[in-house]
mmCIF file of N, CA, C and O in Angstrom:
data_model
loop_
_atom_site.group_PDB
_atom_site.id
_atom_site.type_symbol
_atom_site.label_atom_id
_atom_site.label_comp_id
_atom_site.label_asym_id
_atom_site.label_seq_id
_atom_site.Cartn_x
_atom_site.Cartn_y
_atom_site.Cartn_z
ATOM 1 N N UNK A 1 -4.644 -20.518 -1.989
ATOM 2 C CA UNK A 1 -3.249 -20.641 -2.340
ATOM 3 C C UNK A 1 -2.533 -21.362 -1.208
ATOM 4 O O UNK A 1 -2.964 -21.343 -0.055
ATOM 5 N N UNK A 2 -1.489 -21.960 -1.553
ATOM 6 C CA UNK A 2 -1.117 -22.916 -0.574
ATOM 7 C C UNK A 2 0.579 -22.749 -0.971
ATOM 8 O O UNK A 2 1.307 -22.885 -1.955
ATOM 9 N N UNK A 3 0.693 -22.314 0.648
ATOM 10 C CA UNK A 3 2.019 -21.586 0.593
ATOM 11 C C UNK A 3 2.911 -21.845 1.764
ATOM 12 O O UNK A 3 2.383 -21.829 2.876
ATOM 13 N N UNK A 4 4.456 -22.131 1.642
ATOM 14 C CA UNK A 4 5.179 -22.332 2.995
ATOM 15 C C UNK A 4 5.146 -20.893 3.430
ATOM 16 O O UNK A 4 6.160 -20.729 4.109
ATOM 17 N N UNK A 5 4.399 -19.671 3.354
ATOM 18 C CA UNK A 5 4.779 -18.323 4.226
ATOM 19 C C UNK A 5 2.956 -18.418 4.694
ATOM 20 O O UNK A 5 2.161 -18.833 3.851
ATOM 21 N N UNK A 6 2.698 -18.191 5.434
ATOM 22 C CA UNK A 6 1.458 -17.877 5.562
ATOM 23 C C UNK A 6 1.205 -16.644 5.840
ATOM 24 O O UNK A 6 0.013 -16.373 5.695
ATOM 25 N N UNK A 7 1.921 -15.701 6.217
ATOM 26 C CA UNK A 7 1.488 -14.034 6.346
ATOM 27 C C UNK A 7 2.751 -13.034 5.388
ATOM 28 O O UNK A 7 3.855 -13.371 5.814
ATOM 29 N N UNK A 8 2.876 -12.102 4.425
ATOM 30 C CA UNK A 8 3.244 -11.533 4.302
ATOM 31 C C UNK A 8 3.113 -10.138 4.661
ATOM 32 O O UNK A 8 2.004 -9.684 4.946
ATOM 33 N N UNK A 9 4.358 -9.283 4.673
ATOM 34 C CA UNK A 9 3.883 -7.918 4.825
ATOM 35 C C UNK A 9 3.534 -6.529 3.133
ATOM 36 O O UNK A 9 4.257 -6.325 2.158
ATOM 37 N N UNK A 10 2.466 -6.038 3.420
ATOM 38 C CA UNK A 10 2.269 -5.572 2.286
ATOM 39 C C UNK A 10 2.255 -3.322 2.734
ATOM 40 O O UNK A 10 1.463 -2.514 3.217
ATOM 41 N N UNK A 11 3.711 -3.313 2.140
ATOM 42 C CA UNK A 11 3.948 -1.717 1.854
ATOM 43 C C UNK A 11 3.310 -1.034 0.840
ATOM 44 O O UNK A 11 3.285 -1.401 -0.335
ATOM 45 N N UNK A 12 2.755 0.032 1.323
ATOM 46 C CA UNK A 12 2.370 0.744 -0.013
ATOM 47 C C UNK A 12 2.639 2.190 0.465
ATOM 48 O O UNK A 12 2.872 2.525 1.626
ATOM 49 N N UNK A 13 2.545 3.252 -0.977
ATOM 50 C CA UNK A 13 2.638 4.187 -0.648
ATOM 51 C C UNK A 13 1.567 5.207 -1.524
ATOM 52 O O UNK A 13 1.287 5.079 -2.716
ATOM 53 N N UNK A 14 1.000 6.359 -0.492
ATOM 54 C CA UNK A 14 0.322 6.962 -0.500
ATOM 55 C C UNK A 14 -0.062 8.610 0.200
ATOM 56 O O UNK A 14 0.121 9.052 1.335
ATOM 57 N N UNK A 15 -0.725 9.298 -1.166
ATOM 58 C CA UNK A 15 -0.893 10.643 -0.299
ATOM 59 C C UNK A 15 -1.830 10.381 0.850
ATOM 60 O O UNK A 15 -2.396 9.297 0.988
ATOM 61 N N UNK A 16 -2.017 11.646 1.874
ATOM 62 C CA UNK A 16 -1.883 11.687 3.499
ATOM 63 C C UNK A 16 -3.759 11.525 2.599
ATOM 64 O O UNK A 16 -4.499 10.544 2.654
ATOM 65 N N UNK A 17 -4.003 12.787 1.907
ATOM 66 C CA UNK A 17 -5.551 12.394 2.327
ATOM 67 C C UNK A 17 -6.093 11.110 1.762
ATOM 68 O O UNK A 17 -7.258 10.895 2.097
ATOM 69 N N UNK A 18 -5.664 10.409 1.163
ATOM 70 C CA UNK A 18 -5.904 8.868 0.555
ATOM 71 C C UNK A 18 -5.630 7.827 2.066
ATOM 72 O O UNK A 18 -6.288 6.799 1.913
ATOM 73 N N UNK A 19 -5.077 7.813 3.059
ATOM 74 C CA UNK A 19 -4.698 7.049 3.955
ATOM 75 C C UNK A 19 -5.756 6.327 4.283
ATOM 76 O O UNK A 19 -5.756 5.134 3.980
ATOM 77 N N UNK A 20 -6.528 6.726 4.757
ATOM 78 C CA UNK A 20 -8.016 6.259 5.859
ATOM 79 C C UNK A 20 -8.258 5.468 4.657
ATOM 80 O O UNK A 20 -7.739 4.353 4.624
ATOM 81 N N UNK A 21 -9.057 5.910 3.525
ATOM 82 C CA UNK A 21 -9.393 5.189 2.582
ATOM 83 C C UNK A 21 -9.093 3.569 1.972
ATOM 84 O O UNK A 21 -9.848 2.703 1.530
ATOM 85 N N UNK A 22 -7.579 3.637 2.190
ATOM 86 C CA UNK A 22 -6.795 2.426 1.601
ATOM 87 C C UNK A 22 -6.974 1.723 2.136
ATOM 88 O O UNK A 22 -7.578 0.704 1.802
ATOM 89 N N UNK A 23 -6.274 2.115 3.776
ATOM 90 C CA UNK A 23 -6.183 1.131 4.695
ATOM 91 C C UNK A 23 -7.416 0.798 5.398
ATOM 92 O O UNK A 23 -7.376 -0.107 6.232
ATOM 93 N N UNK A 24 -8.625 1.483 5.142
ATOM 94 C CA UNK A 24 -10.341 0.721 5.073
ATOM 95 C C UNK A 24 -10.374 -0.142 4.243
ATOM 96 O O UNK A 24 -11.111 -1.027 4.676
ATOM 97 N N UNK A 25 -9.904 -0.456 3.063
ATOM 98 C CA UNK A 25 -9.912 -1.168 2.056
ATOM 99 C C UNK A 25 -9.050 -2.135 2.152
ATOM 100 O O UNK A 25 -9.362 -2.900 1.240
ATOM 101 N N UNK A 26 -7.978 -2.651 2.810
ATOM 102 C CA UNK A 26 -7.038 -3.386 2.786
ATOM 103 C C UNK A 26 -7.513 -3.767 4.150
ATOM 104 O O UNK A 26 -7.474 -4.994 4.235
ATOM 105 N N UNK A 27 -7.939 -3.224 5.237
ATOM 106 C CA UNK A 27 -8.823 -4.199 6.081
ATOM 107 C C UNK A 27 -9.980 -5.227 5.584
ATOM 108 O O UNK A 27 -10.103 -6.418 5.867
ATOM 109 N N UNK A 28 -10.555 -4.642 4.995
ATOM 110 C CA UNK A 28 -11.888 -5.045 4.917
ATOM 111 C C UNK A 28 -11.545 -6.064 4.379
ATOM 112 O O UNK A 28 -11.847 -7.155 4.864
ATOM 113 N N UNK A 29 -10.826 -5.944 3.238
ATOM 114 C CA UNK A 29 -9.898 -7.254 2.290
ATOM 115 C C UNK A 29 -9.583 -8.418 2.797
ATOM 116 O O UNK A 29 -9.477 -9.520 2.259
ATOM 117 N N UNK A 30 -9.387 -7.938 4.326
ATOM 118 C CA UNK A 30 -8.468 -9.400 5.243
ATOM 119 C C UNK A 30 -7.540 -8.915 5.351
ATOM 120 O O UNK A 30 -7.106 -9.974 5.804
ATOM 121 N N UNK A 31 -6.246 -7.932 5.406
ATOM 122 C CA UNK A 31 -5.122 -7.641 6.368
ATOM 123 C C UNK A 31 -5.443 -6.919 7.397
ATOM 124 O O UNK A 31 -6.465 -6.355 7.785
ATOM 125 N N UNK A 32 -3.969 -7.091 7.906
ATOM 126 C CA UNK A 32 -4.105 -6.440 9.271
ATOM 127 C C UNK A 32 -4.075 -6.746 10.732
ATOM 128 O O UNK A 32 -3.643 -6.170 11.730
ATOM 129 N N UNK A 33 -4.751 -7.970 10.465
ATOM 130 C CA UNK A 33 -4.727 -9.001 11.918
ATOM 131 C C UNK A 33 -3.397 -9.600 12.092
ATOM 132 O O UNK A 33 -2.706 -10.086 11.197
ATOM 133 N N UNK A 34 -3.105 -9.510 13.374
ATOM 134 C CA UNK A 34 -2.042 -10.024 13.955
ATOM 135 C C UNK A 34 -2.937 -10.641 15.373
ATOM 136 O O UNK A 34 -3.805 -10.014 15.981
ATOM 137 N N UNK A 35 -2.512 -11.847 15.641
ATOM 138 C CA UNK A 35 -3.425 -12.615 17.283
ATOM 139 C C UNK A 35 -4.655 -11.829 17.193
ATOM 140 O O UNK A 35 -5.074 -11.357 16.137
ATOM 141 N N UNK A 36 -5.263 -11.693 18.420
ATOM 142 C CA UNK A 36 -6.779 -11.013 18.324
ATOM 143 C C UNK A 36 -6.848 -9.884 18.066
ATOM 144 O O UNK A 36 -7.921 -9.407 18.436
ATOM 145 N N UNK A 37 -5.832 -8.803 17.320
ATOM 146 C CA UNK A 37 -5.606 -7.547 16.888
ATOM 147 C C UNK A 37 -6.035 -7.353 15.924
ATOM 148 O O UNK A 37 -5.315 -7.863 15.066
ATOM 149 N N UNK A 38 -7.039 -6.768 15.425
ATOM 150 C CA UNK A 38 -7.526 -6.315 13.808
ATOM 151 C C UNK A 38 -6.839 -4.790 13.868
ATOM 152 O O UNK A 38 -6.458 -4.296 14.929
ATOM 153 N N UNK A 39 -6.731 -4.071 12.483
ATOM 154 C CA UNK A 39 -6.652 -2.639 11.691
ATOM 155 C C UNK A 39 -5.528 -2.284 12.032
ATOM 156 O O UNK A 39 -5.339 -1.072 12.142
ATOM 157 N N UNK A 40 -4.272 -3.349 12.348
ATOM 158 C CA UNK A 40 -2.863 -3.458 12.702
ATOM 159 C C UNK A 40 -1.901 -2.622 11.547
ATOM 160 O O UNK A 40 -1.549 -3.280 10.569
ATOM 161 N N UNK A 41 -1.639 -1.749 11.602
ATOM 162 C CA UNK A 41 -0.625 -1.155 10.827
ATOM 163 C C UNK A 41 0.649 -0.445 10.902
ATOM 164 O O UNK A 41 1.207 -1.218 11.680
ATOM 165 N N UNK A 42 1.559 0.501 10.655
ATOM 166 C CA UNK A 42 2.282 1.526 10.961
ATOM 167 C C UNK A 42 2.807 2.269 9.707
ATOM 168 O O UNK A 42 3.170 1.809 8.625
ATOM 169 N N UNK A 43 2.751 3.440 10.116
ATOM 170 C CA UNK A 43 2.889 4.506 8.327
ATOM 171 C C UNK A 43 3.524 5.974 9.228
ATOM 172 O O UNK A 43 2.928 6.469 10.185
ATOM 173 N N UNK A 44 4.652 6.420 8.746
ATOM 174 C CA UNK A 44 5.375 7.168 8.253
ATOM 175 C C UNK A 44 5.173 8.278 6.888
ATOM 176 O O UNK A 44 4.741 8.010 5.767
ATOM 177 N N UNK A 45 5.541 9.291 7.304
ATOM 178 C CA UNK A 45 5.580 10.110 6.462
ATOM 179 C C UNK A 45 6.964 10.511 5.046
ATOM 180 O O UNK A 45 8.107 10.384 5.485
ATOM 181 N N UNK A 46 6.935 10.664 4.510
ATOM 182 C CA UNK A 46 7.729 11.008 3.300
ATOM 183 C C UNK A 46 7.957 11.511 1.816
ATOM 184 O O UNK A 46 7.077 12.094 1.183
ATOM 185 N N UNK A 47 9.263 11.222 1.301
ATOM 186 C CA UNK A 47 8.749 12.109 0.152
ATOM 187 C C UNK A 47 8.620 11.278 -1.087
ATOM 188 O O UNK A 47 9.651 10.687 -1.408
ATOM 189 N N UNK A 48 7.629 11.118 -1.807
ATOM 190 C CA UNK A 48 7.970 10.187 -3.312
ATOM 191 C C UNK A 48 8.129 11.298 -4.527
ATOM 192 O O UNK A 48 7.814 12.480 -4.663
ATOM 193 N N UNK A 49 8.718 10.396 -5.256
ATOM 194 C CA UNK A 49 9.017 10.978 -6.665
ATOM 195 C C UNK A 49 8.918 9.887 -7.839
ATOM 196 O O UNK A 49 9.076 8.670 -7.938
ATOM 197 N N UNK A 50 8.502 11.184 -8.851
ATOM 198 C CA UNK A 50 8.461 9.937 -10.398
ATOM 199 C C UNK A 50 8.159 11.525 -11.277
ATOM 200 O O UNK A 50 7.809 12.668 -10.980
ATOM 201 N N UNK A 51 8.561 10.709 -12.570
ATOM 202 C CA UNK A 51 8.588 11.289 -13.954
ATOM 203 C C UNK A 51 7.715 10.425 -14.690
ATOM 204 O O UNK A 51 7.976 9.261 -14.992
ATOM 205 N N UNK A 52 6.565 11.110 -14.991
ATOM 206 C CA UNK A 52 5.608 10.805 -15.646
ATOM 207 C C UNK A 52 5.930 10.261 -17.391
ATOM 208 O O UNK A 52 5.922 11.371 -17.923
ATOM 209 N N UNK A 53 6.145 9.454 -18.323
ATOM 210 C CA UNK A 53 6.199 9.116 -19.454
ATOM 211 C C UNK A 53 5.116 9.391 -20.220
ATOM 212 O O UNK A 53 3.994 9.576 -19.748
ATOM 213 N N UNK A 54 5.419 9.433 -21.528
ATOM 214 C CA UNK A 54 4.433 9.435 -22.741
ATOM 215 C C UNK A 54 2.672 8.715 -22.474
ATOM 216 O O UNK A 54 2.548 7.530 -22.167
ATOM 217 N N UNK A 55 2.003 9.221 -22.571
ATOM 218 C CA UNK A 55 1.094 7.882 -22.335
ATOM 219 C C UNK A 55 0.529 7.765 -20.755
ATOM 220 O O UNK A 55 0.101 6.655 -20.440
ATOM 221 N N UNK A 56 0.500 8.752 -19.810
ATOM 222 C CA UNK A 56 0.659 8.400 -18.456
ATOM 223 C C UNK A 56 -0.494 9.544 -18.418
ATOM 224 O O UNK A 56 -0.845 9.991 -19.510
ATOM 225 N N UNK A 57 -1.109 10.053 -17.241
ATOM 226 C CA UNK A 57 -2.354 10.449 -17.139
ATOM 227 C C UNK A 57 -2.374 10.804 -15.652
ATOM 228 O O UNK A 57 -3.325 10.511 -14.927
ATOM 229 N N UNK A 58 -0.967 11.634 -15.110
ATOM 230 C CA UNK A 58 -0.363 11.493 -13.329
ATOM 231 C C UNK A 58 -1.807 12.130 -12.550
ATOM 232 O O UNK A 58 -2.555 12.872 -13.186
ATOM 233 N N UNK A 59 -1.996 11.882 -11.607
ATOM 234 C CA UNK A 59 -3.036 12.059 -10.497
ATOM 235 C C UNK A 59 -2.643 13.575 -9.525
ATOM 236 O O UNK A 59 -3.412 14.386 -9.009
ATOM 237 N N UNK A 60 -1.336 13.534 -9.549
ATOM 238 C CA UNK A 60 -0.719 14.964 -9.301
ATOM 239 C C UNK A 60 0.197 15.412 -10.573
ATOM 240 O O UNK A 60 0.561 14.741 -11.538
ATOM 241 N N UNK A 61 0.440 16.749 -10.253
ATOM 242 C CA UNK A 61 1.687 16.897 -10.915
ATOM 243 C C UNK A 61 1.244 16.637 -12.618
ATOM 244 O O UNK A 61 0.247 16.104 -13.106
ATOM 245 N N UNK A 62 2.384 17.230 -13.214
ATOM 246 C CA UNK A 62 2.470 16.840 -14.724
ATOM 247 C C UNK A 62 3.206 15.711 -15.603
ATOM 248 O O UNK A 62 4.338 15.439 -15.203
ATOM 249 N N UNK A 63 2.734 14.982 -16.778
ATOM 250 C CA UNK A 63 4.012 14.112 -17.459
ATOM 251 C C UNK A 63 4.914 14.745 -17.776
ATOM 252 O O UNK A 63 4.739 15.939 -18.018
ATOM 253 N N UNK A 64 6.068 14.218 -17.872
ATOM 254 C CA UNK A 64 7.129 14.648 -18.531
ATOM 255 C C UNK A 64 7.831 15.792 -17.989
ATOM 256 O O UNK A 64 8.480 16.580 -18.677
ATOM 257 N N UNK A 65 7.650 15.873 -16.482
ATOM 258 C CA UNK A 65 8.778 16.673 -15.459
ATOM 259 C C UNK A 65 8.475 15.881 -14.127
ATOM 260 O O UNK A 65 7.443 15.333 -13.739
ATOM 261 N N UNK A 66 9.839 16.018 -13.511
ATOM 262 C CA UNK A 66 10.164 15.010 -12.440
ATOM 263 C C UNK A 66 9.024 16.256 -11.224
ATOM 264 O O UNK A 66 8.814 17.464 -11.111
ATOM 265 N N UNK A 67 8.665 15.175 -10.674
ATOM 266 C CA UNK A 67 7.622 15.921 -9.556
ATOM 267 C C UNK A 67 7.998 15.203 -8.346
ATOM 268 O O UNK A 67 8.704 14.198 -8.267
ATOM 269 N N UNK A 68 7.297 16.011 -7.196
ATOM 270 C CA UNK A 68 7.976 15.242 -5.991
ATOM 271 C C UNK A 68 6.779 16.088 -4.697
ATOM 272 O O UNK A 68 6.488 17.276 -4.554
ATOM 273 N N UNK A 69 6.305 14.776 -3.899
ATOM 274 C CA UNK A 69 5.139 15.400 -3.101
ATOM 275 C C UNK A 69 5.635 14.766 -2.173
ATOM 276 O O UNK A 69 6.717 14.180 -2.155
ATOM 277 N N UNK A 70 4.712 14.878 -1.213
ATOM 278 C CA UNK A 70 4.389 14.222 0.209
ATOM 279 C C UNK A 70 3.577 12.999 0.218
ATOM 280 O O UNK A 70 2.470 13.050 -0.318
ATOM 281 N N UNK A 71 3.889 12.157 0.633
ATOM 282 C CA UNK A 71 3.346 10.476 0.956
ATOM 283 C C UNK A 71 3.504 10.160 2.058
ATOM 284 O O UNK A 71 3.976 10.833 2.974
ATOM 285 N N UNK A 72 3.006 8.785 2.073
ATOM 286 C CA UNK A 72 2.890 8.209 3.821
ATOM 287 C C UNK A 72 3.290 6.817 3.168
ATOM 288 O O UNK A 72 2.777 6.520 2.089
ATOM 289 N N UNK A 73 4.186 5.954 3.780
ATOM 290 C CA UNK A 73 4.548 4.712 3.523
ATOM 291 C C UNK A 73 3.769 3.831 4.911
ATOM 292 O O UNK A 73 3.997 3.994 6.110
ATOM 293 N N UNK A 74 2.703 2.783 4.189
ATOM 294 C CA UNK A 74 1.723 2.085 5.564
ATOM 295 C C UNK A 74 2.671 0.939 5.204
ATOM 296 O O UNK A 74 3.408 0.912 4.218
ATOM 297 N N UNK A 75 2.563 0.118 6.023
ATOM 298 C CA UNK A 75 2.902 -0.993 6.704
ATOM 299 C C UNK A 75 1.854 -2.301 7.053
ATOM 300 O O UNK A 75 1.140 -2.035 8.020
ATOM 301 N N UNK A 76 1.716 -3.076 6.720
ATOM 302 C CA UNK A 76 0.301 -4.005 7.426
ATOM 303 C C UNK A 76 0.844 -5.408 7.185
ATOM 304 O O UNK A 76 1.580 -5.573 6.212
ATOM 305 N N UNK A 77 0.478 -6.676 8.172
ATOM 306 C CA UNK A 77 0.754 -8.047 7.728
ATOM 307 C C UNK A 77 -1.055 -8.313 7.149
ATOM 308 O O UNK A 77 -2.199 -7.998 7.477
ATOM 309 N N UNK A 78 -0.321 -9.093 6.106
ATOM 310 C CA UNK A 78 -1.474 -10.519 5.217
ATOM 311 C C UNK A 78 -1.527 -11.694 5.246
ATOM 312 O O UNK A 78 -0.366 -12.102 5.293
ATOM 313 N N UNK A 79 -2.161 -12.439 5.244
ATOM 314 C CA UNK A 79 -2.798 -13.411 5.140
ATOM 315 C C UNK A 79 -2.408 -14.346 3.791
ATOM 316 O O UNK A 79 -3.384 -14.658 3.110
ATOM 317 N N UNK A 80 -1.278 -14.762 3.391
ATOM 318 C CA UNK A 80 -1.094 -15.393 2.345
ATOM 319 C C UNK A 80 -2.159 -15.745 1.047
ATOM 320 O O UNK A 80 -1.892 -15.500 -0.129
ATOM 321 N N UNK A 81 -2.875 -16.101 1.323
ATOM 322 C CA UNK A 81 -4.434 -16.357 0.909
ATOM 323 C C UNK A 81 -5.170 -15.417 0.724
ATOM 324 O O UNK A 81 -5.860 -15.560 -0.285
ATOM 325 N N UNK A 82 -5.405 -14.062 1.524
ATOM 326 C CA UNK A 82 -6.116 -13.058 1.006
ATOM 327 C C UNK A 82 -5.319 -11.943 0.285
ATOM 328 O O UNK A 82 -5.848 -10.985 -0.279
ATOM 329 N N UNK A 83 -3.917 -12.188 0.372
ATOM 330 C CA UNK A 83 -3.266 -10.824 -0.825
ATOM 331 C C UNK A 83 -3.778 -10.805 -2.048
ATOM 332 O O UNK A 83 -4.480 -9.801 -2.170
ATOM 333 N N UNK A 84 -3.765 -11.097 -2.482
ATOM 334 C CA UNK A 84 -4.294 -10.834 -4.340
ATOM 335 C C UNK A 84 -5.842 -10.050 -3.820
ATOM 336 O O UNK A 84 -5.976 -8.919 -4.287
ATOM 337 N N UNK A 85 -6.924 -10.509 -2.971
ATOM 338 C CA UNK A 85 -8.337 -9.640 -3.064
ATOM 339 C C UNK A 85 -7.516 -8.070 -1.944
ATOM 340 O O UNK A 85 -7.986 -6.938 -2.057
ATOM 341 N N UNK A 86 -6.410 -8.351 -1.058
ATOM 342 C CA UNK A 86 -5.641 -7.239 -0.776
ATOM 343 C C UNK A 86 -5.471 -6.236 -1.755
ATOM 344 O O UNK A 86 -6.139 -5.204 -1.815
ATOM 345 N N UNK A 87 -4.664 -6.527 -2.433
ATOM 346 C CA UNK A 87 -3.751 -5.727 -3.371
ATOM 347 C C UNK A 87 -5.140 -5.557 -4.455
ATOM 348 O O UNK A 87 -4.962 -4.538 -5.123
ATOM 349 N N UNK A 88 -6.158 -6.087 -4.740
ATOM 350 C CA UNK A 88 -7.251 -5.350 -5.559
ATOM 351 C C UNK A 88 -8.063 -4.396 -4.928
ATOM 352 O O UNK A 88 -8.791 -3.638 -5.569
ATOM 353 N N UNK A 89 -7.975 -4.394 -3.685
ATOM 354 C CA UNK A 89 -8.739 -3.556 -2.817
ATOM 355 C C UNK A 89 -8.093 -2.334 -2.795
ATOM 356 O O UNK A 89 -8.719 -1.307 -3.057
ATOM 357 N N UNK A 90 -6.904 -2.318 -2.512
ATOM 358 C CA UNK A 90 -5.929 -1.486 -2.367
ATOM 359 C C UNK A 90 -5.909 -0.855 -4.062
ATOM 360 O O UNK A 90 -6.284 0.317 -4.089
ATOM 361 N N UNK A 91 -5.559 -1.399 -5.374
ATOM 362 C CA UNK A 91 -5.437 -0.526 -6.514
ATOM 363 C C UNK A 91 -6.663 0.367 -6.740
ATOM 364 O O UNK A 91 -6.599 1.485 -7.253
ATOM 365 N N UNK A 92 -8.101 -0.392 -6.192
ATOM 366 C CA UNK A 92 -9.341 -0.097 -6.265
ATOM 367 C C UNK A 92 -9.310 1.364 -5.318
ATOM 368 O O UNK A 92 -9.108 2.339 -6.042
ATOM 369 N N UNK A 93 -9.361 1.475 -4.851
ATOM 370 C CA UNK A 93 -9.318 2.891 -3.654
ATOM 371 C C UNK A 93 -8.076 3.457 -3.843
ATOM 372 O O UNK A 93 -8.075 4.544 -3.265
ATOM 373 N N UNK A 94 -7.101 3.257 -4.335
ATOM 374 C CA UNK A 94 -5.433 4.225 -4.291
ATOM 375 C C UNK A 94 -6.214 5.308 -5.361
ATOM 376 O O UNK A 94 -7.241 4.996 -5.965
ATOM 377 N N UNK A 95 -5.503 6.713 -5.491
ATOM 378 C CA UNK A 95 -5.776 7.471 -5.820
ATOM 379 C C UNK A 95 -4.811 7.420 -7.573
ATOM 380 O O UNK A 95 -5.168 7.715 -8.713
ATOM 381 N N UNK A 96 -3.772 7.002 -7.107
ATOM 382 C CA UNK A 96 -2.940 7.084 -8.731
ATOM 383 C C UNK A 96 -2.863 5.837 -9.417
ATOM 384 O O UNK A 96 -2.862 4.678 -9.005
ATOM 385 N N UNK A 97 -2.778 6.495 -10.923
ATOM 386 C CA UNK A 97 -2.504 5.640 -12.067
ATOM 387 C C UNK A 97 -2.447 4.226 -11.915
ATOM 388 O O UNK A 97 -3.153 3.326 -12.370
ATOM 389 N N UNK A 98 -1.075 4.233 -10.896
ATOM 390 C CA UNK A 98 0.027 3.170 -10.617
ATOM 391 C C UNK A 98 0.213 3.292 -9.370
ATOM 392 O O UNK A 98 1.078 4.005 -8.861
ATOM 393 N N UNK A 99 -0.557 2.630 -8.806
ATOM 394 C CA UNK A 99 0.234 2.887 -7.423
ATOM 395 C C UNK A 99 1.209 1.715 -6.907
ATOM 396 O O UNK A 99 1.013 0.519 -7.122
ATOM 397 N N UNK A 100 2.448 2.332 -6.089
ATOM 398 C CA UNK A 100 3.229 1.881 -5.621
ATOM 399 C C UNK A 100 3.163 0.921 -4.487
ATOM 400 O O UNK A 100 2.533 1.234 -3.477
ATOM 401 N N UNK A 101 3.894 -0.465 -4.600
ATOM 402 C CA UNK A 101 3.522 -1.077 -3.375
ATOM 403 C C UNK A 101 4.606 -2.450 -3.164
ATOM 404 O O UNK A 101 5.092 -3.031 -4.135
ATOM 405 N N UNK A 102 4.828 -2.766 -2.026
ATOM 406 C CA UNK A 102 6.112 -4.012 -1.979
ATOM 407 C C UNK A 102 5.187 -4.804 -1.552
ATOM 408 O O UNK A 102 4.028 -4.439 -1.356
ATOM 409 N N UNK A 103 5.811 -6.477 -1.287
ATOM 410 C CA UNK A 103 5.022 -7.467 -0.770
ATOM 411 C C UNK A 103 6.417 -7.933 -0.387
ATOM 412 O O UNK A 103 7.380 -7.809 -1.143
ATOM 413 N N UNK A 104 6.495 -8.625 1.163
ATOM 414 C CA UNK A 104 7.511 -9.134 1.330
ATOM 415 C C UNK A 104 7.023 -10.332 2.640
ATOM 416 O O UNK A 104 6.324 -10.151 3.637
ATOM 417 N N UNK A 105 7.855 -11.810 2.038
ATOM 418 C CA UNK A 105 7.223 -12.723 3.190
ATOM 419 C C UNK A 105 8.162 -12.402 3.908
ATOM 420 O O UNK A 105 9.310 -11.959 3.866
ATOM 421 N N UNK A 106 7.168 -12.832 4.775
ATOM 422 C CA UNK A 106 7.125 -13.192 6.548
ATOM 423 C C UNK A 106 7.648 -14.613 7.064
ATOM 424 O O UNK A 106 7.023 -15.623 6.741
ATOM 425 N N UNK A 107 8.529 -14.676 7.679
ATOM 426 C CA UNK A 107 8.893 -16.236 8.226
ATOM 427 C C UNK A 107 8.017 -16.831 9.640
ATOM 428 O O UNK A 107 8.064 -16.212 10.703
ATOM 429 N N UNK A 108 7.485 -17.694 9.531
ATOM 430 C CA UNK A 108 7.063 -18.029 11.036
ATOM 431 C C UNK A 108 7.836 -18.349 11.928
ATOM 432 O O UNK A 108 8.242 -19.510 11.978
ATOM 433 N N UNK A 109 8.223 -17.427 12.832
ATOM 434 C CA UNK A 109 9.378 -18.019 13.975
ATOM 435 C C UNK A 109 8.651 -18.859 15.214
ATOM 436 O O UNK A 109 9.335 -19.347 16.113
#
């Protein structure tokens, strides 16, 4: 892919014992590196919420009542070029349905 951003940052969110897992998987993928730094990240703790719909199959919790757990929001830069095998690595190992996640470019200063 051929792009004026060459690194974006890719958020996701996830329960605490899923962590190691993802972010093995979103390395291995190609994020993470910053200069000669590999397995570069930062994650926070917090709370998510969702209401499961008709048709949904939640990983915690039940459909059709608002639920609300504990998560960790990671942090990592990408590689313009390797997000998409990123973000498959990452749905591939996340623990829910749907998992949650931002992508936001990066400017080269």
């Amino acid at each position: 892919m051929n792009s004026p951003v060459a690194n974006v940052k890719l958020v996701w969110f996830v329960p605490r014992e899923a962590l190691d897992a993802t972010r093995q998987a979103v390395f291995a993928a190609g994020a993470g590196r910053i200069g000669e730094y590999e397995r570069c990240s930062w994650y926070v703790a917090g709370t998510g919420t969702f209401l499961g719909g008709e048709g949904t199959d939640p990983a915690v919790g039940e459909r059709g009542r608002e639920e609300r757990f504990a998560e960790i929001r990671v942090e990592t830069v990408v590689p313009t070029e390797r997000l998409a095998d990123v973000v498959a690595a990452l749905r591939e190992t996340h623990p829910y349905e749907e998992p949650a996640f931002d992508v936001y470019p990066l400017l080269d200063l």
